[in-house]
Coordinates of C-alpha atoms and ligand atoms in Angstrom, one line a residue:
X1342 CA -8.2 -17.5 14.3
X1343 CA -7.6 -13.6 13.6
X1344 CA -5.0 -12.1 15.0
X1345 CA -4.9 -8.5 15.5
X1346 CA -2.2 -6.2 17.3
X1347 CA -2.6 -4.5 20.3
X1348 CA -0.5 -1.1 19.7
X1349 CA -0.6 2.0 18.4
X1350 CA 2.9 1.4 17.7
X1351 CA 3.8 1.7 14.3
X1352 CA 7.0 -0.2 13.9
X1353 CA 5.8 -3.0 16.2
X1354 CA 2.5 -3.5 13.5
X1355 CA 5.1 -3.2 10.2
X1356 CA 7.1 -5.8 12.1
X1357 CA 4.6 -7.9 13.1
X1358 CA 2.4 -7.6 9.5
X1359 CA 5.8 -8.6 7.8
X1360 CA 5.5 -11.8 9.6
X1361 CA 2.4 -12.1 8.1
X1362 CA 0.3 -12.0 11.6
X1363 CA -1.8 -8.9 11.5
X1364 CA -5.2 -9.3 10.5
X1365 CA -6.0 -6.0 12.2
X1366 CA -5.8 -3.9 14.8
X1367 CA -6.6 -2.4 17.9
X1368 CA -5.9 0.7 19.4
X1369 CA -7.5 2.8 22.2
X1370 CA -7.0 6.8 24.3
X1371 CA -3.8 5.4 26.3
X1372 CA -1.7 3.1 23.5
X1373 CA -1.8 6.3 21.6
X1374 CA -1.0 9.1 24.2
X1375 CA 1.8 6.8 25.1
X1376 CA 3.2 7.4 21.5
X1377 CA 2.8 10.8 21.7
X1378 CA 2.3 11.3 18.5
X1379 CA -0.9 13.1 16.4
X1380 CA -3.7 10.7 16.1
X1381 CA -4.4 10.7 12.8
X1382 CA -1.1 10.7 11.6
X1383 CA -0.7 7.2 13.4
X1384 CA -3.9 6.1 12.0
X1385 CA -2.8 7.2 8.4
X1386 CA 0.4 5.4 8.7
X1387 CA -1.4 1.8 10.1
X1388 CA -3.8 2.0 7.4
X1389 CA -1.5 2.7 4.1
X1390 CA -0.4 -1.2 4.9
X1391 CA -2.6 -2.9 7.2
X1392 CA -6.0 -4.1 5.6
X1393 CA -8.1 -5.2 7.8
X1394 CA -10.2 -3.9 10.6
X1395 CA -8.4 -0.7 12.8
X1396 CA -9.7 0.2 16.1
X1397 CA -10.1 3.9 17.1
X1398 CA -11.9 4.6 19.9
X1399 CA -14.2 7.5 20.9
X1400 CA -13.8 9.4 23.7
X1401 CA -17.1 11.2 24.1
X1402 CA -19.9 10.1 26.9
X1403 CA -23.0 11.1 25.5
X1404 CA -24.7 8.6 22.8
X1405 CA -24.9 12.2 20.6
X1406 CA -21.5 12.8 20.7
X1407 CA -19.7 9.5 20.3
X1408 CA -21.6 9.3 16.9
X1409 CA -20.5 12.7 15.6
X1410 CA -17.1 11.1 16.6
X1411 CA -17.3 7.9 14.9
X1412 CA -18.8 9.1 11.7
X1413 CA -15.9 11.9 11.4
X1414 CA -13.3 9.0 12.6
X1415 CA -14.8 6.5 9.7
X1416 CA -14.4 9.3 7.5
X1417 CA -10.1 8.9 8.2
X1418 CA -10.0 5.7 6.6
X1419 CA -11.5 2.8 4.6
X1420 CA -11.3 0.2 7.3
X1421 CA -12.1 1.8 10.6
X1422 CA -13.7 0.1 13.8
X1423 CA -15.0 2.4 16.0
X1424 CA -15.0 1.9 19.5
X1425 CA -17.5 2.3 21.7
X1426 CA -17.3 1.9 25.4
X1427 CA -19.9 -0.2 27.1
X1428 CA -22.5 2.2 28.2
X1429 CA -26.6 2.2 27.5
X1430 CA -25.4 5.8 25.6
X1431 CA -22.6 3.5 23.6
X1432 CA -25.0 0.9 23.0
X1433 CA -27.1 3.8 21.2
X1434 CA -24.6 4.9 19.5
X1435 CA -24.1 1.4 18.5
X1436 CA -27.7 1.2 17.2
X1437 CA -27.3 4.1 15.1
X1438 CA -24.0 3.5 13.1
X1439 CA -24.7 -0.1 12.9
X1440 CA -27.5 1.0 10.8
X1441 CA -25.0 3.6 8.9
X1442 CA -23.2 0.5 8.4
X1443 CA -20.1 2.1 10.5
X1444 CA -18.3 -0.7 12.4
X1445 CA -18.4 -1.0 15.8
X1446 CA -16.0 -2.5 18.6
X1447 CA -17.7 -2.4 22.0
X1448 CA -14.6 -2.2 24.6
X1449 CA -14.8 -2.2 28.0
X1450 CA -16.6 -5.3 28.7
X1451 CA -16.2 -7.2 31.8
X1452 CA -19.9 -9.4 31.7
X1453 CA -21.5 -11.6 29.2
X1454 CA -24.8 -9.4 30.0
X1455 CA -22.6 -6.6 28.4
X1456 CA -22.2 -8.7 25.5
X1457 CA -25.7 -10.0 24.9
X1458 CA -27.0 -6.2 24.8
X1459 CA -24.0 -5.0 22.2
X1460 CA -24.9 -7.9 20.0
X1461 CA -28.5 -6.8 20.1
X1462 CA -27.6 -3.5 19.4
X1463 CA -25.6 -4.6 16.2
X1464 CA -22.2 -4.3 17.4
X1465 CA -19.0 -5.7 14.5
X1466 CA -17.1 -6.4 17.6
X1467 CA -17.4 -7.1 21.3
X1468 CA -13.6 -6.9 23.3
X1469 CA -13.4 -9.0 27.0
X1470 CA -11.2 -7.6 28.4
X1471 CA -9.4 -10.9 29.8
X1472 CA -6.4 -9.5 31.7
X1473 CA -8.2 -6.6 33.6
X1474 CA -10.5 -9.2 35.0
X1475 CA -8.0 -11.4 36.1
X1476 CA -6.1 -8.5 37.9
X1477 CA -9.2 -8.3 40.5
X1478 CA -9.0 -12.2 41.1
X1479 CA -11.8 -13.4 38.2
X1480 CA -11.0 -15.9 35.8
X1481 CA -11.1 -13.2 32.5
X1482 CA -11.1 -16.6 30.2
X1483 CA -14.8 -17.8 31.6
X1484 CA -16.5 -14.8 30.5
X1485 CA -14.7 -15.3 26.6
X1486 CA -16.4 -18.8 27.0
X1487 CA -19.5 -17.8 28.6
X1488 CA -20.0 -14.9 25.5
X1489 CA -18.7 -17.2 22.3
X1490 CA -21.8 -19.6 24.2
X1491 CA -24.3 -17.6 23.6
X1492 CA -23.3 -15.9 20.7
X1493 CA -23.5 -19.1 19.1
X1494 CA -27.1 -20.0 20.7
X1495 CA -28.3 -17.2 18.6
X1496 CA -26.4 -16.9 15.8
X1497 CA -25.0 -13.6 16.7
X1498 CA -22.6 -12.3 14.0
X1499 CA -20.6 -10.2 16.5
X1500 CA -17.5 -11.1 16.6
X1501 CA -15.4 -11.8 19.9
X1502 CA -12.3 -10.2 20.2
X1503 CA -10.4 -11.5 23.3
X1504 CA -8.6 -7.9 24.9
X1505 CA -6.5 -7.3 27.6
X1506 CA -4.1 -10.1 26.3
X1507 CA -1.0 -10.3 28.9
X1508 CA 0.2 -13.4 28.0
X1509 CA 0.6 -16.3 25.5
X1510 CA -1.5 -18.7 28.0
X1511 CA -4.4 -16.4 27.1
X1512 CA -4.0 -16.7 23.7
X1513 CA -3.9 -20.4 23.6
X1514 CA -7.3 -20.5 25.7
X1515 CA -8.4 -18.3 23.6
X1516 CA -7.9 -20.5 20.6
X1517 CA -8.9 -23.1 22.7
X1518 CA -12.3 -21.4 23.0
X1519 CA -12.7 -21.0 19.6
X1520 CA -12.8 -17.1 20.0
X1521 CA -12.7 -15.1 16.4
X1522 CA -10.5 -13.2 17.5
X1523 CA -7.3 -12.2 19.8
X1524 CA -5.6 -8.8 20.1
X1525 CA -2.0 -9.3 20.9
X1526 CA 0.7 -6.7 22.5
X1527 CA 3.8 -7.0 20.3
X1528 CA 5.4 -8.2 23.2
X1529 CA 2.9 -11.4 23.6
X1530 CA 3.4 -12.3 20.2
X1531 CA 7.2 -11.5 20.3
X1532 CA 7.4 -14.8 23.0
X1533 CA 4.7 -17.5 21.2
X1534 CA 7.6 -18.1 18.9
X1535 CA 9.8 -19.3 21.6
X1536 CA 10.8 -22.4 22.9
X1537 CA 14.4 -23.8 24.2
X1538 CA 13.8 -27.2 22.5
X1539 CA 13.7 -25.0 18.6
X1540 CA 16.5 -23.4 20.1
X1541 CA 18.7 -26.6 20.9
X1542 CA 17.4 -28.2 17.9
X1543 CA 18.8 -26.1 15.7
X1544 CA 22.3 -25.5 17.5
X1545 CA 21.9 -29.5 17.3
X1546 CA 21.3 -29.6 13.5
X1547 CA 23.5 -26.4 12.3
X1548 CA 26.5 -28.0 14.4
X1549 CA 26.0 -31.7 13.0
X1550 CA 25.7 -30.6 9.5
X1551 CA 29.0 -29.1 9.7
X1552 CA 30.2 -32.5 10.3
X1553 CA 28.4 -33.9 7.3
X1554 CA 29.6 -34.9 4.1
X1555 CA 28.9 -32.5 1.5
Ligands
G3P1229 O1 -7.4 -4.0 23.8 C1 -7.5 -3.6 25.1 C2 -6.2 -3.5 25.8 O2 -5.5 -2.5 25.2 C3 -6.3 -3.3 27.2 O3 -5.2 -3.9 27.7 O4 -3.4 -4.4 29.3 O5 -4.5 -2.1 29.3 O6 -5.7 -4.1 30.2 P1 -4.7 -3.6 29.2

């Protein structure tokens, strides 16, 4: 399973690449007005250490201008994922740079529908977003297994990247699922590590060996 990072923090992905858990990452228009920092610069700094896939999203509407976008944003660095929200004028777009060979992360999605039509239009990536759904009383974690389903039916090489992560319950399902992918907030992957028995065990171990013979 993948693991990419939810931020568009750049301390929290050095952190979390230096324990060797960042296979990528994803950012979108709010992680990175809430850094208030320039875009590129941000996107610069991830991609000097991080080497696979980064997520920047577009923010035109029209299918026209959300390519110009994507092709300039691909331009930035070697290992972009453009994202693309899930609209019949993203799904164009979609069409077009998948045959430009730009990658593509359709965000945004809330229905396996969604999902069938960005793999037919050649989408890299497709993000559930898990939490959201569960926030209006849906069970986010059906649709991940409703879309791996039917990816697999078909043979779809989309990949599923399970979004809107607000917990480390989700990302167990997720693995549970067999999804390709989960995009973690630091803060998720900050408590997976946890657990009170480690804790004990090692107060348990570090206090008995001071008793041993040495
Ligand atoms: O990757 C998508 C994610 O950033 C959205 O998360 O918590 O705003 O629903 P959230």
């Amino acid at each position: 399973m993948k693991f990419f990072i939810d931020t568009a923090n750049v301390d929290a992905i050095r952190k979390a690449h230096e324990r060797g858990m960042v296979d990528g990452v994803t950012t979108n228009p709010s992680l990175v007005a809430k850094e208030g920092r320039n875009f590129r610069e941000i996107i610069d700094e991830i991609a000097s250490f991080v080497d696979g896939p980064i997520s920047l999203e577009v923010v035109s509407e029209d299918a026209q201008g959300m390519i110009e976008e994507a092709r300039e944003l691909n331009g930035w660095i070697d290992n972009a994922a453009i994202k693309i929200p899930m609209t019949w004028e993203g799904l164009k777009a979609v069409k077009v740079l998948s045959e430009e060979d730009i990658h593509t992360n359709v965000t945004l999605c809330f229905s396996a529908n969604q999902a069938l039509l960005a793999a037919k239009a050649g989408a890299s990536f497709i993000s559930p977003f898990i939490g959201r759904l569960d926030d209006v009383g849906k069970t986010g974690m059906q649709l991940v297994d409703e879309i791996v389903q039917i990816y697999m039916n078909y043979g779809y090489e989309t990949e599923v990247i399970v979004a809107s992560i607000r917990h480390p319950m989700h990302v167990l399902e997720a693995a549970y699922i067999g999804a390709d992918i989960a995009t973690i907030p630091p803060s998720v992957l900050e408590k997976m590590v946890n657990h009170p028995l480690t804790d004990v065990g090692i107060e348990r171990f570090l206090a008995d060996w001071k008793k041993a013979k040495k």
